[in-house]
Tab-separated table of C-alpha atoms in Angstrom:
chain	number	residue	atom	x	y	z
A	4	GLY	CA	-2.332	7.088	18.709
A	5	GLY	CA	-1.221	8.918	15.639
A	6	ILE	CA	-2.935	9.859	12.447
A	7	ILE	CA	-2.014	10.522	8.856
A	8	THR	CA	-4.196	13.105	7.134
A	9	GLN	CA	-4.494	13.753	3.443
A	10	THR	CA	-6.023	16.907	2.028
A	11	PRO	CA	-8.120	17.456	0.115
A	12	LYS	CA	-10.191	14.288	0.052
A	13	PHE	CA	-11.424	15.104	-3.448
A	14	LEU	CA	-9.615	17.297	-5.952
A	15	ILE	CA	-11.103	18.431	-9.242
A	16	GLY	CA	-8.816	20.152	-11.710
A	17	GLN	CA	-8.713	21.126	-15.325
A	18	GLU	CA	-6.445	19.512	-17.862
A	19	GLY	CA	-3.048	21.210	-17.824
A	20	GLN	CA	-3.549	22.646	-14.346
A	21	LYS	CA	-0.935	22.389	-11.594
A	22	LEU	CA	-2.424	20.702	-8.542
A	23	THR	CA	-1.025	20.054	-5.057
A	24	LEU	CA	-1.915	17.270	-2.652
A	25	LYS	CA	-0.897	17.422	1.006
A	26	CYS	CA	-0.128	14.826	3.635
A	27	GLN	CA	0.491	15.311	7.375
A	28	GLN	CA	1.482	12.699	9.971
A	29	ASN	CA	1.958	12.991	13.708
A	30	PHE	CA	3.688	9.645	14.281
A	31	ASN	CA	7.097	11.328	14.066
A	32	HIS	CA	7.880	8.851	11.270
A	33	ASP	CA	11.033	9.458	9.257
A	34	THR	CA	9.970	8.038	5.903
A	35	MET	CA	6.980	9.132	3.849
A	36	TYR	CA	5.613	7.934	0.521
A	37	TRP	CA	3.240	8.885	-2.278
A	38	TYR	CA	1.510	6.118	-4.215
A	39	ARG	CA	-0.909	6.242	-7.082
A	40	GLN	CA	-3.754	3.750	-7.250
A	41	ASP	CA	-5.663	3.466	-10.504
A	42	SER	CA	-9.123	1.947	-10.453
A	43	GLY	CA	-8.859	-1.804	-10.011
A	44	LYS	CA	-5.075	-1.712	-10.060
A	45	GLY	CA	-2.293	-1.949	-7.530
A	46	LEU	CA	-0.090	0.659	-5.913
A	47	ARG	CA	2.610	2.463	-7.857
A	48	LEU	CA	5.266	4.488	-6.059
A	49	ILE	CA	5.616	8.086	-7.195
A	50	TYR	CA	8.024	9.634	-4.664
A	51	TYR	CA	9.350	8.883	-1.235
A	52	SER	CA	11.371	10.758	1.339
A	53	ILE	CA	13.666	9.205	3.937
A	54	THR	CA	13.898	12.323	6.057
A	55	GLU	CA	13.163	16.038	6.005
A	56	ASN	CA	14.348	17.689	2.757
A	57	ASP	CA	15.136	14.318	1.176
A	58	LEU	CA	13.387	13.242	-2.043
A	59	GLN	CA	13.675	9.941	-3.916
A	60	LYS	CA	11.967	9.140	-7.204
A	61	GLY	CA	9.754	6.098	-7.511
A	62	ASP	CA	8.671	4.240	-10.613
A	63	LEU	CA	6.095	6.836	-11.652
A	64	SER	CA	7.720	10.199	-10.888
A	65	GLU	CA	7.442	11.744	-14.347
A	66	GLY	CA	4.842	14.508	-14.302
A	67	TYR	CA	5.059	14.944	-10.531
A	68	ASP	CA	7.089	16.965	-8.053
A	69	ALA	CA	7.310	16.447	-4.315
A	70	SER	CA	8.359	18.496	-1.309
A	71	ARG	CA	9.321	17.501	2.259
A	72	GLU	CA	10.066	20.746	4.082
A	73	LYS	CA	9.086	19.384	7.486
A	74	LYS	CA	9.353	15.919	8.956
A	75	SER	CA	5.618	15.792	9.491
A	76	SER	CA	4.497	16.803	6.019
A	77	PHE	CA	4.957	15.611	2.462
A	78	SER	CA	3.377	17.327	-0.548
A	79	LEU	CA	2.858	16.061	-4.062
A	80	THR	CA	2.366	18.340	-7.057
A	81	VAL	CA	0.852	17.215	-10.329
A	82	THR	CA	2.711	19.538	-12.675
A	83	SER	CA	0.196	19.399	-15.544
A	84	ALA	CA	-2.930	17.364	-14.872
A	85	GLN	CA	-3.982	14.919	-17.574
A	86	LYS	CA	-7.266	13.084	-17.967
A	87	ASN	CA	-5.503	9.716	-17.966
A	88	GLU	CA	-4.201	10.220	-14.466
A	89	MET	CA	-7.487	10.288	-12.650
A	90	ALA	CA	-6.757	8.062	-9.684
A	91	VAL	CA	-6.557	7.845	-5.916
A	92	PHE	CA	-3.315	9.161	-4.454
A	93	LEU	CA	-2.266	7.520	-1.214
A	94	CYS	CA	0.231	8.896	1.274
A	95	ALA	CA	1.979	6.579	3.726
A	96	SER	CA	4.598	6.808	6.442
A	97	ARG	CA	6.778	4.390	8.367
A	98	GLY	CA	9.114	4.741	11.318
A	99	PHE	CA	12.041	2.477	10.417
A	100	ALA	CA	13.068	-0.147	7.893
A	101	ASN	CA	10.920	-3.302	7.965
A	102	SER	CA	8.229	-1.616	10.015
A	103	ASP	CA	4.616	-1.278	8.941
A	104	TYR	CA	3.329	1.365	6.614
A	105	THR	CA	0.509	3.567	7.853
A	106	PHE	CA	-1.612	4.894	5.002
A	107	GLY	CA	-3.850	7.903	4.745
A	108	SER	CA	-7.327	7.522	3.325
A	109	GLY	CA	-6.376	9.020	-0.027
A	110	THR	CA	-7.071	11.963	-2.309
A	111	ARG	CA	-9.272	11.182	-5.291
A	112	LEU	CA	-8.235	13.237	-8.315
A	113	LEU	CA	-10.669	14.051	-11.108
A	114	VAL	CA	-9.430	15.883	-14.181
A	115	ILE	CA	-12.004	17.568	-16.430
B	299	GLY	CA	14.834	-7.360	-8.434
B	300	ASP	CA	12.465	-8.261	-5.653
B	301	SER	CA	8.887	-9.096	-6.622
B	302	VAL	CA	5.536	-10.263	-5.262
B	303	THR	CA	2.988	-12.233	-7.267
B	304	GLN	CA	-0.498	-12.787	-5.884
B	305	THR	CA	-3.811	-14.207	-7.110
B	306	GLU	CA	-4.905	-12.008	-9.965
B	307	GLY	CA	-8.094	-10.024	-10.289
B	308	GLN	CA	-11.180	-10.836	-8.274
B	309	VAL	CA	-12.173	-13.752	-6.080
B	310	ALA	CA	-15.913	-14.235	-5.584
B	311	LEU	CA	-17.149	-16.418	-2.731
B	312	SER	CA	-20.293	-17.064	-0.767
B	313	GLU	CA	-20.478	-16.458	2.967
B	314	GLU	CA	-18.873	-19.247	5.020
B	315	ASP	CA	-16.684	-20.351	2.087
B	316	PHE	CA	-12.992	-21.043	2.612
B	317	LEU	CA	-10.657	-18.379	1.257
B	318	THR	CA	-7.178	-18.742	-0.170
B	319	ILE	CA	-5.343	-15.888	-1.846
B	320	HIS	CA	-1.959	-16.994	-3.120
B	321	CYS	CA	1.148	-14.903	-2.620
B	322	ASN	CA	4.611	-15.851	-3.835
B	323	TYR	CA	7.665	-13.690	-3.517
B	324	SER	CA	11.143	-13.393	-4.937
B	325	ALA	CA	13.776	-11.781	-2.724
B	326	SER	CA	17.110	-12.647	-1.171
B	327	GLY	CA	17.567	-13.461	2.491
B	328	TYR	CA	14.618	-13.132	4.847
B	329	PRO	CA	12.324	-10.319	3.790
B	330	THR	CA	9.525	-9.294	6.109
B	331	LEU	CA	6.171	-10.249	4.586
B	332	PHE	CA	2.896	-8.404	5.063
B	333	TRP	CA	-0.779	-8.654	4.242
B	334	TYR	CA	-2.716	-5.413	3.945
B	335	VAL	CA	-6.474	-4.967	3.501
B	336	GLN	CA	-8.143	-2.006	1.849
B	337	TYR	CA	-11.830	-1.295	2.325
B	338	PRO	CA	-13.688	1.030	-0.062
B	339	GLY	CA	-12.853	4.696	0.502
B	340	GLU	CA	-9.967	3.934	2.856
B	341	GLY	CA	-6.229	3.441	2.628
B	342	PRO	CA	-4.713	-0.022	3.041
B	343	GLN	CA	-4.286	-1.113	6.649
B	344	LEU	CA	-2.028	-3.774	8.066
B	345	LEU	CA	-3.625	-7.157	8.599
B	346	PHE	CA	-0.477	-8.854	9.925
B	347	ARG	CA	3.182	-9.522	9.219
B	348	ALA	CA	5.791	-12.272	9.541
B	349	SER	CA	9.578	-12.074	9.583
B	350	ARG	CA	10.912	-15.644	9.944
B	351	ASP	CA	10.508	-18.957	8.205
B	352	LYS	CA	7.478	-20.894	9.539
B	353	GLU	CA	6.211	-17.845	11.448
B	354	LYS	CA	2.440	-17.558	11.302
B	355	GLY	CA	0.742	-14.201	11.169
B	356	SER	CA	-2.937	-13.903	11.995
B	357	SER	CA	-5.677	-11.376	12.602
B	358	ARG	CA	-9.486	-11.263	12.428
B	359	GLY	CA	-9.628	-14.952	11.447
B	360	PHE	CA	-7.146	-14.522	8.589
B	361	GLU	CA	-3.792	-16.265	8.700
B	362	ALA	CA	-0.696	-16.887	6.621
B	363	THR	CA	2.517	-18.824	7.233
B	364	TYR	CA	5.907	-17.655	6.039
B	365	ASP	CA	7.365	-20.474	3.940
B	366	LYS	CA	10.892	-19.821	2.730
B	367	GLY	CA	11.088	-23.193	0.990
B	368	THR	CA	8.235	-22.392	-1.381
B	369	THR	CA	8.710	-18.586	-1.096
B	370	SER	CA	5.045	-18.217	-0.248
B	371	PHE	CA	2.788	-16.380	2.206
B	372	HIS	CA	-0.723	-17.482	1.227
B	373	LEU	CA	-3.663	-15.781	2.923
B	374	ARG	CA	-6.374	-18.081	4.281
B	375	LYS	CA	-9.616	-17.770	6.165
B	376	ALA	CA	-11.838	-20.672	7.084
B	377	SER	CA	-15.208	-18.929	6.769
B	378	VAL	CA	-15.545	-15.572	5.033
B	379	GLN	CA	-18.213	-12.985	5.767
B	380	GLU	CA	-19.703	-10.281	3.572
B	381	SER	CA	-17.790	-7.724	5.638
B	382	ASP	CA	-14.504	-9.256	4.427
B	383	SER	CA	-15.151	-7.872	0.939
B	384	ALA	CA	-12.123	-5.697	0.227
B	385	VAL	CA	-8.858	-5.586	-1.705
B	386	TYR	CA	-5.986	-7.578	-0.215
B	387	TYR	CA	-2.343	-6.766	-0.864
B	388	CYS	CA	0.637	-8.975	-0.195
B	389	ALA	CA	3.876	-7.032	0.289
B	390	LEU	CA	7.483	-7.519	1.283
B	391	SER	CA	10.130	-5.382	2.893
B	392	PRO	CA	13.541	-6.534	1.671
B	393	TYR	CA	15.996	-8.025	4.145
B	394	THR	CA	18.535	-5.326	3.428
B	395	GLY	CA	16.337	-2.743	5.072
B	396	ASN	CA	15.439	-1.048	1.835
B	397	TYR	CA	13.033	1.798	2.425
B	398	LYS	CA	10.551	0.614	-0.184
B	399	TYR	CA	8.027	-2.134	0.108
B	400	VAL	CA	7.332	-4.291	-2.912
B	401	PHE	CA	3.557	-4.702	-3.305
B	402	GLY	CA	1.621	-7.328	-5.156
B	403	ALA	CA	-1.037	-6.129	-7.595
B	404	GLY	CA	-3.857	-6.694	-5.124
B	405	THR	CA	-6.718	-9.198	-5.106
B	406	ARG	CA	-10.314	-8.051	-4.822
B	407	LEU	CA	-12.444	-10.305	-2.636
B	408	LYS	CA	-16.198	-10.147	-3.107
B	409	VAL	CA	-18.274	-12.129	-0.645
B	410	ILE	CA	-21.913	-12.669	-1.508
B	411	ALA	CA	-24.377	-13.054	1.341
C-alpha cells in the first residue's frame, strides 16, 4: 500500500515569515492538492496540480505559492504568514478523474 | 456551478441512536458521490462512494443511496457508537471528469456514551 506524508506535522512561524509545507506520495498518483481547513470549517482548495510541473489555482490561492517539481511531491509556500491563517493544511492525491482522494494527516500552522 | 449542501454544524446523539446526515447536491449528469470521515488529528478518509442512480454505498455500518430524483446522498447509521464521533464530509466528483471534488462544509458528529 501507498502513503502520503506531510511534513512538518506542526509548523510555528512568525507573522510575515515565509513558510514551506511539503507533501510526498508514493501512489504514483498524477494529481495532487492542497486544502486549508480552518477550525470547525470545511475544506478550501488552495492549489492543485494535474501532473509534474503543472499548477492550478484554487479558490484560496492568494498569499500562497506552490511547486510540483516531481510527480511524487507537492510543496506549498505561505508567502507572508498572517495570524488569521492559523489552520490545518491538508495535502491529497488521486490517480484519475472520479477516483478517491487520499489525504495526508495534515500540517498544523501556528503563527505568532 | 456544482455544489454540495449537507447538515450544518454539529449533530449530538447518544449511543445506539439512529443517525441521518443530509446531503444534497447540484450537478449535471451523473457525478460520483462520496462520503469521507475525518477523525481528530487525521486527514479525511473515504467511507464509501456511489456512481449510479439507486446505487448504495456502505461501510462500517454506514450507508447512503444515490438518488438522482431528489439529488441526495444522505448518510445513515442505525446505531451509532462513541467511536463514530468525527467530522463527515459529503463530496462529489463532476461527471465531466473535472479534477476537483466539490466538498460539503462538513458535519461534526458527537456521540455521547
